[in-house]
Amino acid sequence: MKVLVLGSGGREHALIWKLAQSPRISALWCAPGNAGTAGESLASNGQLVANVPIGADSIDALVDFARRNSPDLTVVGPDNPLALGVVDRFQAAGFRIWGPTQSAARFESSKAFSQAFMDRHGIPTARSGVFDDPVAAKEFCRQLQGRCAVKADGLALGKGVLLTTSIPEAEEAVDEILVDKSFGSAGDKTVIQELLEGPEISLHAICDGKTALLFPTSQDHKRALDGDLGLNTGGMGTYSPTQYLDPAQLESVGRAILDPWIRGCIEEGIDYRGILYPGVILTQQGPKVLEFNSRFGDPETQVYLTRLENDLLDVLEASVDGTLDRIQLRWSPDPSVCVVMASGGYPGSYAKGRKITGLGEAAQLPSTKIFHAGTALQCDDVVTTGGRVLGVTAWGPTLRDARERAYRAVDTIQFDGAQWRRDIACKGLERS
Ligand code: AMP
Ligand code: GLY
């Protein structure tokens, strides 16, 4: 089979790495990919993965590429092409593609849609309201005593959520979104939630329109600095499994969210095929969904796919074909840890084009995989091109082993200005 993966981050390198192991794949492209994706080769025939210089949002050019090269399956990594309707466009052109349609992807592309859906179908979530009028929005913030998550409705590069703990702060956040339009038209509406307290975990389920198979838990580290300080980022590291829920609790939390969600989708005619990734806070009153994402998490994918024992192609095809009820997901019991190495200054402005060294040495380490994110090849060098540069991932018999291996690999890699958190998976160690 010939497979095309869309995207260029760490998530997409992990998807490519795992798909390349499939004995059924004879050609694999990544559009646009990074230096890491271009370095993978196929288990079936030793061929290298080919990067294709087309952005994941350039849908016309992608459809054109598909017409010329006839991929048997296209796999969508990021949220933006989903929101732009890449799945609908590929299907209309007669191509098989994995991911939710534009309408189904509203679970991520519209927080107002998602929140209303949760409320309609009794999915446990925060107390919330949706507003386009700043006066009404501020009144709701006062009812919540200013302890709010004030969110832009649409996609805002992960930056459209303002957490507040006082009424003036909350009112300012409402103005920022609805009046100053800091997030453009993504902020035509705001979703305001009560501020939830408790540990946050990531859930993932793969869906085929009627069946949703739950993954183990993972935990991201969203703030830039150790101790959950600093600015919100795309994610500075993950580990899986977490120690917050035992398997029976995970099953029960998963069902409390997924059963009403899937019933609601069927009732409303939403044929959701892809990953549903609920962000969940475990509050004293039970688990509550903060938001739904309609794709794999990044860097959650890096720890999930280093634990998944199935052929990923089988799983993705079953999701497209509506046959997930015949699949049993199998996970290595070994925990996996991913430490993100980022460019100095991220998530603010940062330099690009810094040469990365030590990758060859890191590649020799056992039970370790260096996933590339913001990297490119420049002559024979691998250089930085993004905020999140590498997802240094390792696994082992215990969380402590996995973590030590990941940090050992981090120590072998250098680039000017590199920053990373030193406390990835520490919450897991404290609890185990
Ligand atoms: P979101 O884009 O909705 O995931 O929000 C980004 C981050 O803000 C989440 O990962 C949480 O850490 C935090 N957050 C969002 N909503 C809430 C909430 N209602 N209470 C507390 N924290 C929240
Ligand atoms: N891990 C955060 C995200 O993928 O949205």
Short mmCIF file of C-alpha atoms and ligand atoms in Angstrom, two decimals, residues 220 222 234 277 293 295-300, ligand 2:
data_model
loop_
_atom_site.label_atom_id
_atom_site.label_comp_id
_atom_site.label_asym_id
_atom_site.label_seq_id
_atom_site.Cartn_x
_atom_site.Cartn_y
_atom_site.Cartn_z
CA ASP A 220 1.19 16.43 28.91
CA LYS A 222 1.80 22.38 28.89
CA GLY A 234 1.98 23.17 22.62
CA TYR A 277 -8.81 13.40 22.32
CA ASN A 293 -9.49 17.68 20.13
CA ARG A 295 -6.69 14.46 16.22
CA PHE A 296 -3.76 12.84 17.98
CA GLY A 297 -2.10 14.94 20.69
CA ASP A 298 1.43 16.20 20.21
CA PRO A 299 3.52 15.02 22.14
CA GLU A 300 1.01 12.38 23.34
N1 GLY B 2 -0.70 17.97 23.72
C1 GLY B 2 -1.49 19.08 23.38
C2 GLY B 2 -2.16 19.01 22.09
O1 GLY B 2 -1.84 18.22 21.24
O2 GLY B 2 -3.09 19.78 21.90
#
